Every structure is written in C-alpha cells, then in structure tokens.
XYZ file of C-alpha atoms in Angstrom:
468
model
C 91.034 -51.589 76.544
C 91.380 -54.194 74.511
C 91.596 -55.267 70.572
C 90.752 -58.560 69.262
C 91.910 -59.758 65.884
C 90.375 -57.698 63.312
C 91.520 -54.123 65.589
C 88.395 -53.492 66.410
C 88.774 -51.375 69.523
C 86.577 -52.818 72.653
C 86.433 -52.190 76.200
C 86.358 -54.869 78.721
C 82.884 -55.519 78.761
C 83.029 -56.061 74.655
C 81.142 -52.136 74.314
C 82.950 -50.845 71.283
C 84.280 -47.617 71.841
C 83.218 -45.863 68.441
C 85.269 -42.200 69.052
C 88.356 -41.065 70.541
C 88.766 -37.061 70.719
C 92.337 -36.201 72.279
C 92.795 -39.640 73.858
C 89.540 -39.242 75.948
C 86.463 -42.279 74.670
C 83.677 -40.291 73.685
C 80.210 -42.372 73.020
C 78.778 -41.372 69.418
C 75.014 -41.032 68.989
C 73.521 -43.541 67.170
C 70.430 -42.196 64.978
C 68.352 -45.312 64.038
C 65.163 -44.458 61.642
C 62.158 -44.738 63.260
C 59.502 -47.964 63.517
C 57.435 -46.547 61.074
C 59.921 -45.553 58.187
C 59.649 -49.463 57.429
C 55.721 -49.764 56.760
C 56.307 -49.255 53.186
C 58.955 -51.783 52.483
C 56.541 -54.480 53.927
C 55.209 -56.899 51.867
C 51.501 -57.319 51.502
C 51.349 -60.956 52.898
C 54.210 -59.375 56.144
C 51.163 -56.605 56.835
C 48.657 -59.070 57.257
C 51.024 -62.094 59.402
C 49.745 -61.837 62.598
C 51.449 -62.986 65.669
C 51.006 -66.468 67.156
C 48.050 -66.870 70.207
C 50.476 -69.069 71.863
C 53.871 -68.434 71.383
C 53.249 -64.487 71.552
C 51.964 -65.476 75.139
C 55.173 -67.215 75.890
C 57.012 -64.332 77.828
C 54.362 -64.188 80.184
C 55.199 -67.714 81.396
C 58.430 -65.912 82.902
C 56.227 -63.684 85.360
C 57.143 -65.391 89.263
C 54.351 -67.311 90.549
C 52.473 -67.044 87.395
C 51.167 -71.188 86.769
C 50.988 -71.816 82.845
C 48.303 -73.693 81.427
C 48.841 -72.485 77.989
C 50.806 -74.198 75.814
C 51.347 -77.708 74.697
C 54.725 -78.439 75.482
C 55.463 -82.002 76.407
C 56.787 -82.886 79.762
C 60.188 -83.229 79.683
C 60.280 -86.153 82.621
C 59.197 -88.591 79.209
C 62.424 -87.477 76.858
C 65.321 -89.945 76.883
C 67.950 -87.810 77.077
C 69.602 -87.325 80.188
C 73.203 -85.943 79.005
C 74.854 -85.051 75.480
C 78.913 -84.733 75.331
C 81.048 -84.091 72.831
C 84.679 -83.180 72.062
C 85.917 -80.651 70.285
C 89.540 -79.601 68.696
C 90.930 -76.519 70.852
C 91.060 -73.336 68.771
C 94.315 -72.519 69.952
C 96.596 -76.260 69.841
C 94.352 -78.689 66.922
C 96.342 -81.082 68.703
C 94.192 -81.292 71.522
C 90.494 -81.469 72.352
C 88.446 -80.243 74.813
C 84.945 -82.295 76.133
C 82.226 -79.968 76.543
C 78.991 -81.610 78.133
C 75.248 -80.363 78.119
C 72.714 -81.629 81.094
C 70.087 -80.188 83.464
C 68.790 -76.907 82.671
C 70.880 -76.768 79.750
C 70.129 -79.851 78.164
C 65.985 -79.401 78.900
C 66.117 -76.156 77.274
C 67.447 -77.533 74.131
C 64.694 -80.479 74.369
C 62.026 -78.533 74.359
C 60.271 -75.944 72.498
C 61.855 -72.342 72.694
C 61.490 -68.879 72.031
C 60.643 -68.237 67.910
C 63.973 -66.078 67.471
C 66.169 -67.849 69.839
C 67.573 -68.896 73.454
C 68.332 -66.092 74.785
C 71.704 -66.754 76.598
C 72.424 -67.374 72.401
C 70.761 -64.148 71.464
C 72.758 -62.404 74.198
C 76.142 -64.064 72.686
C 75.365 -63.228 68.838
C 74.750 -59.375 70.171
C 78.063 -59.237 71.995
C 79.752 -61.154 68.472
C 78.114 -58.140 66.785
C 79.377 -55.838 68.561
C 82.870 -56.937 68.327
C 82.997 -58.062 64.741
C 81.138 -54.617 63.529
C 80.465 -52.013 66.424
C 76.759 -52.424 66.580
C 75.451 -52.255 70.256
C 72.248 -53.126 71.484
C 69.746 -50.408 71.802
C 70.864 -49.020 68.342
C 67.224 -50.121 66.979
C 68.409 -53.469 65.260
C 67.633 -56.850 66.805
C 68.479 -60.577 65.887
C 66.686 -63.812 65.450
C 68.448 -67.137 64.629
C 67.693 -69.689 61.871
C 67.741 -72.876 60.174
C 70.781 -71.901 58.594
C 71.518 -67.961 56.954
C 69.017 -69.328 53.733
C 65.965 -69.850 56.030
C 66.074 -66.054 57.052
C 67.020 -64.905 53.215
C 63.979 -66.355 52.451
C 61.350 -64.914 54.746
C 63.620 -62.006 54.399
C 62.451 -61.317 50.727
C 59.355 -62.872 51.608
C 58.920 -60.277 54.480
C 59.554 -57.403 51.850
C 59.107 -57.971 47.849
C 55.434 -58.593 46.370
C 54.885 -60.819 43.315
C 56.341 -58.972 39.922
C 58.281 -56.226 42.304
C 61.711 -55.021 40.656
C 64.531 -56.156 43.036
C 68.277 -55.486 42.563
C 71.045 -58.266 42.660
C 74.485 -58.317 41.779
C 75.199 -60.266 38.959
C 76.907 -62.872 38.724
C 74.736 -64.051 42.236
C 74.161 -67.069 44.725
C 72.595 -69.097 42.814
C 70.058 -69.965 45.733
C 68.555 -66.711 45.803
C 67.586 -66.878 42.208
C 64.665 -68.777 42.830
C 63.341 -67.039 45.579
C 62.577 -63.894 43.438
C 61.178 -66.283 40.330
C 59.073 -67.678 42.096
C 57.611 -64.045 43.116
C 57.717 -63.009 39.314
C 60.368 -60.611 40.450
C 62.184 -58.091 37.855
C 65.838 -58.905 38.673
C 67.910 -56.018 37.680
C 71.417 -56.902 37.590
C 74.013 -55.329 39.009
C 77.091 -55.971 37.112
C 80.444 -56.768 39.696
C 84.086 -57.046 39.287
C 87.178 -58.162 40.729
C 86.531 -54.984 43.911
C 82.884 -56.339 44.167
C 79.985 -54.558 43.179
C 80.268 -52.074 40.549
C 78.480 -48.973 42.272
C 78.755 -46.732 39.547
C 76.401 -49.295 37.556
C 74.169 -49.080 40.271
C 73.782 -45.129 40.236
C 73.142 -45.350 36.450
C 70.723 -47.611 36.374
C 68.684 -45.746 39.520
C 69.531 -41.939 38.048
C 67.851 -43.758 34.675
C 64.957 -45.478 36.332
C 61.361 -44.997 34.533
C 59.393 -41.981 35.577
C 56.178 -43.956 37.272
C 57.825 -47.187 37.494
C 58.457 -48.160 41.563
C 62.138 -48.405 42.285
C 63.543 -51.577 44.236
C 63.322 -51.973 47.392
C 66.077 -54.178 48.018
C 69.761 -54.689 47.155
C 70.861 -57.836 47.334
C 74.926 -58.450 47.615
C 77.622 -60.858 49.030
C 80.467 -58.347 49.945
C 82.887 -61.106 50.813
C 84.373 -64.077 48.434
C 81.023 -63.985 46.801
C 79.479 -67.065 45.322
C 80.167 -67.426 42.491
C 82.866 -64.854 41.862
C 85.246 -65.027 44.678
C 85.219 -61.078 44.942
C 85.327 -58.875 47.567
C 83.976 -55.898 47.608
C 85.923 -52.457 48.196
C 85.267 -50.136 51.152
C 84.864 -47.726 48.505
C 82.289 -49.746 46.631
C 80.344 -50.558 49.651
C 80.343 -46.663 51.190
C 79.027 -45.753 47.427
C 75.883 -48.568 47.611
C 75.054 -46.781 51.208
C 74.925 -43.610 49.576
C 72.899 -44.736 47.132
C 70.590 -46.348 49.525
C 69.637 -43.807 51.645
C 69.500 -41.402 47.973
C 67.342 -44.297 46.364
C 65.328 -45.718 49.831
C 66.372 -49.397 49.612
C 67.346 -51.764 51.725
C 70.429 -53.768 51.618
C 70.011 -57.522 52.080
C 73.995 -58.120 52.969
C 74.348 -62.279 53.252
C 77.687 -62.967 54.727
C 78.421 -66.622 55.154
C 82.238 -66.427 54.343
C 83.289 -62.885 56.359
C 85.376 -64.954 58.557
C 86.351 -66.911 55.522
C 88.629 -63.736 54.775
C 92.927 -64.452 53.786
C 93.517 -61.166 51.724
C 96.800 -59.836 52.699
C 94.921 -56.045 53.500
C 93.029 -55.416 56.644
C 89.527 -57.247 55.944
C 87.370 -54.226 54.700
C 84.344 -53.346 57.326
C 80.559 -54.560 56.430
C 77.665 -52.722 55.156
C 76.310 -53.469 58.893
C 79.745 -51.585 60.195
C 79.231 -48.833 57.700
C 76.213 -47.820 58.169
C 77.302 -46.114 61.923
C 79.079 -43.719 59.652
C 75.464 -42.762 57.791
C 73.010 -39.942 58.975
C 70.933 -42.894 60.531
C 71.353 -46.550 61.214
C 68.610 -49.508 59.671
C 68.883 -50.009 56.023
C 71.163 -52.859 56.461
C 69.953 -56.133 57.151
C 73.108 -58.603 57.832
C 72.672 -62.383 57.339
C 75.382 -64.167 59.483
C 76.048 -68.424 59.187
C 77.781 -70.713 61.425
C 77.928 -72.979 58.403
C 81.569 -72.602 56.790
C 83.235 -72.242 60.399
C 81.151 -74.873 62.589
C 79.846 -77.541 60.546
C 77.229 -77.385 57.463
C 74.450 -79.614 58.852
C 74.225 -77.668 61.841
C 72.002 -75.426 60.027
C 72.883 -72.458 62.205
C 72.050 -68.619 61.041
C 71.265 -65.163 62.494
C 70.033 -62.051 60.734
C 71.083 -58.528 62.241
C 69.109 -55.535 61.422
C 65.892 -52.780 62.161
C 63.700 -54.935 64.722
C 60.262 -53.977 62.539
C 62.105 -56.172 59.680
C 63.571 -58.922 62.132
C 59.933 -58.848 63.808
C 58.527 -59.869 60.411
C 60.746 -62.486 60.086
C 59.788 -63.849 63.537
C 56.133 -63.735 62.584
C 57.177 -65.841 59.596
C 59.034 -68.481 61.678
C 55.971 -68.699 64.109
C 54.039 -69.635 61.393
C 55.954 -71.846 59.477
C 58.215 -73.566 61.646
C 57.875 -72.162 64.774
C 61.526 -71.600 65.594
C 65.047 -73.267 64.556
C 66.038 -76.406 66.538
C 66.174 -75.908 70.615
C 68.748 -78.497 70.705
C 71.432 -76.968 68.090
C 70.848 -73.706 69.732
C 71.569 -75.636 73.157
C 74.700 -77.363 71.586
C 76.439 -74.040 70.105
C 75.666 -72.597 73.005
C 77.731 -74.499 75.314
C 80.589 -74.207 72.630
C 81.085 -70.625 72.037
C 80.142 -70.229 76.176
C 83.254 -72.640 76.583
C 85.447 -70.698 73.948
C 84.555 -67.109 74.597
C 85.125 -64.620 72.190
C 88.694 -64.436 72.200
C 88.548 -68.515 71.275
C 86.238 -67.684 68.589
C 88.290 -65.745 67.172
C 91.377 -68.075 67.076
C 89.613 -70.472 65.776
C 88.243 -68.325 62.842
C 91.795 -67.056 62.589
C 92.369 -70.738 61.737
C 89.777 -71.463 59.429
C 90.799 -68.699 56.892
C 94.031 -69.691 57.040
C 93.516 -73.422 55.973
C 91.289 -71.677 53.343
C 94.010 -69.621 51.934
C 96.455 -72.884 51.558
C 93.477 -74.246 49.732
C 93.000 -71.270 47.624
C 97.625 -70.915 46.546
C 97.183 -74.762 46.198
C 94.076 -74.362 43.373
C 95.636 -71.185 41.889
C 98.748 -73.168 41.237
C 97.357 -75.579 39.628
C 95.542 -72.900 37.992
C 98.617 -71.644 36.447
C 100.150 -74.729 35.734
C 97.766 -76.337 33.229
C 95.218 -73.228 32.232
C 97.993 -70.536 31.873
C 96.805 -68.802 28.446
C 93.427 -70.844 28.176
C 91.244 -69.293 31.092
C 91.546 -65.903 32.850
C 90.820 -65.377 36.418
C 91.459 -62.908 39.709
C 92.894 -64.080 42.660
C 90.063 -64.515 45.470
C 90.878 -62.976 49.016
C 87.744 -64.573 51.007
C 85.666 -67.406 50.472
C 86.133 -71.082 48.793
C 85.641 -70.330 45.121
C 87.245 -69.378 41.579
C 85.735 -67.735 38.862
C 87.192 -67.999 35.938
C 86.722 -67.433 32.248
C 87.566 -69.984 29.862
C 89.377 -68.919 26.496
C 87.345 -70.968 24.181
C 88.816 -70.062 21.151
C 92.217 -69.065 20.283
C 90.969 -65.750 18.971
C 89.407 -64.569 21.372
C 88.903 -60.600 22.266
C 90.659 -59.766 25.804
C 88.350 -58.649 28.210
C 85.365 -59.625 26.462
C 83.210 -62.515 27.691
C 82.838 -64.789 24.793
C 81.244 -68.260 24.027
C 78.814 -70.665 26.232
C 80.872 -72.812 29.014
C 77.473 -74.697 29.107
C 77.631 -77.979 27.337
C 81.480 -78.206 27.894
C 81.602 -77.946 31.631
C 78.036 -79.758 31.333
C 78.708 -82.306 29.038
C 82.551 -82.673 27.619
C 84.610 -82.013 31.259
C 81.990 -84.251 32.993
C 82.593 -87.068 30.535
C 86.161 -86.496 30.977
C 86.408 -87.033 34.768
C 85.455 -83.404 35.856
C 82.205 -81.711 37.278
C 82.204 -78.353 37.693
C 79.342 -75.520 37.156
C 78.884 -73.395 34.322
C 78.259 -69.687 34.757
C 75.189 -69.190 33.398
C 73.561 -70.692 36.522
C 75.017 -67.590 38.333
C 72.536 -65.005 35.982
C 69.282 -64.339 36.750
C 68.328 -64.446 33.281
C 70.866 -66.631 32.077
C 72.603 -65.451 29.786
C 75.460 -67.265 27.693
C 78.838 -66.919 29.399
C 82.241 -68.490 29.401
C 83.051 -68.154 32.868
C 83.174 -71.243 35.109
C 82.506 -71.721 38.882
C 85.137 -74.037 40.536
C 85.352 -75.076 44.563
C 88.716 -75.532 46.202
C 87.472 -76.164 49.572
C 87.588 -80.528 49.421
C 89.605 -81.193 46.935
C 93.475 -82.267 48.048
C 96.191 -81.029 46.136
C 96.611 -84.093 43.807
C 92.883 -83.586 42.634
C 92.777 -80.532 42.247
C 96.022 -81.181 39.286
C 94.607 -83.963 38.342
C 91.227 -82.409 37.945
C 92.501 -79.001 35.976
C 94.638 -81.290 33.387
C 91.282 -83.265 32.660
C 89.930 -79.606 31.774
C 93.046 -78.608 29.880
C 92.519 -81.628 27.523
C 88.842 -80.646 27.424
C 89.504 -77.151 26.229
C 92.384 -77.872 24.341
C 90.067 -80.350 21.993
C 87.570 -77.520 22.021
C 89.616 -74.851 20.898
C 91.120 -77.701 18.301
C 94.646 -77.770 19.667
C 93.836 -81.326 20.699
C-alpha cells in the first residue's frame, strides 16, 4: 500500500481501499441511484437534445476491419504539423526542466477531431486522479467528460438541469460568473448565506423546512467548498456532511465547482469534497464535481472535467455535440503527454508546490493587510484559494459584526482614481444588494504592490471616513 499526499490510502494500482476491519482491506459496496432517478431533474430543452448522427456513430469506427465512410474528418497527410515540444519545470527541483515531445499517433490524435467527452487515454487519467484525490472508482455510476475550461461544463451543467424562472440555490456571496447563467434563465436565486467555515447549513435547512406549500423546491445547490470566490472560505466537513443530508432530505443536486482544491495551505488536513462524501451516504450521484486545470497548469489552456451520475454527464455530452462538438484535440493531446510524463506522484508534487507559493502570497497580502487597514477593514484569514474578502469600516461608528455602507462608488470610483482597482462586493450578490465588503486578489501582485496598493486604499478610506 501506498499514501500519496493528502493520506488518502491507495493500493498499487491507485484502487482506493475504502475499509479496513481488523487490519484485513475489505471492499465497501457502493449504492449509486439508478438511471432513472435523474429524469426529473432534466431540463426541458436536455429531454429533447438528441444525440449527434455522426459523432454518436463514432465508436463504431473502432470495430477491426470495419472501413469508415462516415464522417468528415480531414486527412491528416495535409496538416503541417509534424512534431510539437516543449519544456517544462520539474515538479520536484524548479531548477530544472524536463522536454516532453508529442509526434505520430500522439500528435494526429490531437490534430484531429476526437471523441465529444474526451481522449480516452485522458479520460482514463482524470478517473485514476479521481480516485486518488476522492475515492471514487469507476463503475460507481458516475462518469467524466472534459471541457473548455470548468465554466464551459457549469454552463451546460445548469443548462442540462434548470428551466427558465426555476428556483435554484447559491451561496451567497457567489462566483460572480455563475450569476448570469441563472439570469439569463429568469432563475429565482435563493441565497444561501456563508461564513468564515463556508456555507451556513443551518440557513439552508430553514429556508427548505420553510419552503411554500405548492411552490417546486430547487433542484440544485450551487457551492465552492474551497477558497471560494469571492470569500476566500472554506467550507467545514461539518458544513458539507449537513448540505448532503439535506440533499438527499430535500432531492437536489449539488453543483460542487472546485477550481482551487489543490489551491489548499490551511494548516489542518484539507477537509474531503462533497464528491468524497457522498461514499459515506445511503447512495452515491447527487454530486456533480467540476474540476479545472486552470490555477495549477496555465489559464489559457482552457482545461476542465466534470465528475458525476453518467445520465447528467451524458446530457452534458449531448450539449457539447451540439454546440461545439468537443474541447480542443490538441490541448487534450498536450496535457496528456504531461501528466503521462509526471505520473501521479509528480502531480502531486507539483500541486504540493503550487499551494505553497499561494500561501507566501496569501502571509505577504495579510501583512500588508494589517499594516495599513488594522482598525479600518475586517477580514478572516483564507486557507485555499487566491482571494480576500474583506469588509471595509466606512465610518468610525460603525456596529461590529454588522455589514454597513456601499463599497460601490469608493472601490469603483475614489480607490480607482487613487491608483487602485479592486471589486466591490455587491457584484458577488445575486440581487445585489449594498455591501461594504471588498474582493481583493493576491495571486500577481509582488510584495511592494501589494503595500503600495493597500496604503493607496488607507488614504481612500481614511478621507471617506473624514480622518483625512
């Protein structure tokens, strides 16, 4: 046996090993619910997608001896491209860098049109990831399909299960990026209020114990458990185990986007996800996870994979097919041949690494933090992620623990024309509200900007507050 750097037990073969019962493994039943169950979380346009004539052919081509005449691909004899290479820093020495190099077979299969939810050497790797990051094995009844990016699937995602002017639960503050999604379906966004442990679960059972008798309850939770954007929170085993109660009490689904879970620096064993969790639930499949290469490979990669019951990954598929057939063939190719030349164990180290230049960035901001906004803002310390939230105290008289005052025009307006650009809160709330909380990044700036930067706010504020 072996444990890689979260202690999640594995065997050799990267199986997780879910029970141990007087030192002897003993394999745990997974209950998934069944195909069906997820017919009524469907959206109307999802019922009626139906699958493409020519790429839900394209498994057939695989048959031996079987000569395709169906679809258009292009002959691959006319590309260009003979050979891509590139280096890359070593996870375990950033001194040093290794030269990975994609041709043949390789190469052609990133040239050309592929499979709508991925290569499947990639699909094969993300499984095994999944299985060491959260103990979810393959023939649980969840599936994967990758993405332009974790946003791509959020949105056929929603679009997969929420009808115009459904009621849909968020936390609040949220991602800003979802927001629109559900406006633009005339969604009822009923917020979930959060703290510094995450999501505040006992909000969530009051407001579902309380619902109106006739009215349809949500389908869908939306959350980001770790260093949330905005907030920087992270939510609580505790909190999270509640929300799965809830779930399976309630019937909704939890939409659980993850782009910063390897972004985690608390000092506390990082908790386990709502896609982890769930194996401790009567049944597996009301979790669907939303994974992105973004914060730990490179941004413009636009690399994403969502985790979860195959009728709901399925749907998403069916969207892809239509709408952009399938993410690129040739980033799929590229991040291929890198995590194939890392491994797991690689992958890992160089996660390892990325938190931890994340949590230098995070003691550097909070410094400054408490060197020129001591007694003018309030904030909690983040464990995860690349942001601050924090509330500024715009008047000298203010109320403690009461959220009071609009940041708006003088993050907007006043800090900008002083040097400083920022985002106010209010951007965060789906029906957005006044707040005095501010949304601040401390993943570019260096050290002397990030001073430099606060003590341009701290003579904004100070003016505001008329201490100037």
């Amino acid at each position: 046996m072996v444990t890689h750097s979260d202690g999640i037990i594995v065997s050799a073969s990267g199986v997780t090993t879910p029970i141990e019962t007087n030192g002897h493994a003993v394999e745990k039943v997974v209950k998934s619910l069944p195909a069906d169950f997820y017919t009524e979380f469907l959206s109307d346009a999802a019922k009626i997608r139906k699958p493409s004539p020519i790429r839900g052919l394209f498994p057939l081509e695989n048959k031996p001896g079987v000569i395709s005449l169906l679809a258009g691909k292009p002959n691959d004899a006319m590309f260009p491209f003979k050979s891509l290479s590139f280096n890359i820093t070593s996870p375990t020495d950033p001194s040093q860098e290794q030269s990975i190099s994609l041709s043949g077979k390789d190469l052609s299969a990133g040239l050309q049109y592929g499979p709508t939810g991925g290569l499947p050497r990639l699909l094969k790797w993300f499984i095994g990831l999944q299985t060491l990051s959260h103990g979810r094995k393959s023939g649980e009844g969840w599936s994967l399909s990758m993405g332009s990016g974790s946003q791509d699937l959020i949105y056929k995602a929603v679009s997969a299960l929420v009808n115009p002017g459904d009621a849909v639960l968020v936390e609040s503050p949220v991602y800003a990026g979802v927001i629109p999604m559900f406006k633009s379906l005339h969604c009822e966004q009923i917020e979930i209020e959060t703290d510094a442990n995450g999501v505040c679960s006992h909000s969530l059972r009051d407001i579902l114990e309380n619902w109106p008798i006739g009215k349809p309850k949500p389908k869908v939770f939306y959350t980001v458990p770790y260093g949330c954007n905005p907030t920087g929170m992270t939510a609580t085993v505790e909190r999270r185990k509640e929300v799965l109660q809830l779930a399976h009490e309630h019937n909704f689904l939890i939409l659980e986007d993850d782009p910063y879970f390897y972004l985690y620096f608390g000092k506390a064993a990082r908790p386990p996800s709502y896609f982890q969790l769930e194996l401790d639930e009567p049944e597996v499949g009301r979790v669907i996870r939303f994974d992105s290469f973004s914060k730990i490979l490179s941004a413009g990669i636009r690399m994403g994979f969502a985790s979860g019951p195959k009728p709901i990954i399925d749907a998403i598929d069916l969207h892809t097919a239509s709408a952009n057939l399938q993410s690129s063939s040739l980033i799929q190719a590229i991040t291929l041949a890198l995590v194939e030349e890392w491994g797991y164990a690689n992958f890992f180290a160089h996660t390892q690494a990325v938190a931890e230049f994340y949590r230098k960035k995070r003691d550097v901001f909070e410094s400054a933090l408490n060197a020129h906004l001591s007694g003018l803002a309030e904030w909690c310390t983040p464990e995860a992620g690349m942001f601050f939230w924090f509330k500024l105290l715009l008047s000298p008289n203010h109320t403690p623990g009461v959220d009071e005052g609009d940041s708006e025009d003088l993050i907007r307006t006043k800090a900008y024309e002083n040097g400083v650009l920022a985002l106010p809160g209010t951007v965060f709330l789906p029906n957005g509200r006044k707040t005095s909380f501010v949304r601040a990044s401390f993943s570019l700036c260096t050290e002397e900007q990030v001073n430099e930067a606060l003590k341009r706010l701290r003579d904004v504020l100070l003016k505001e507050r008329g201490q100037a």
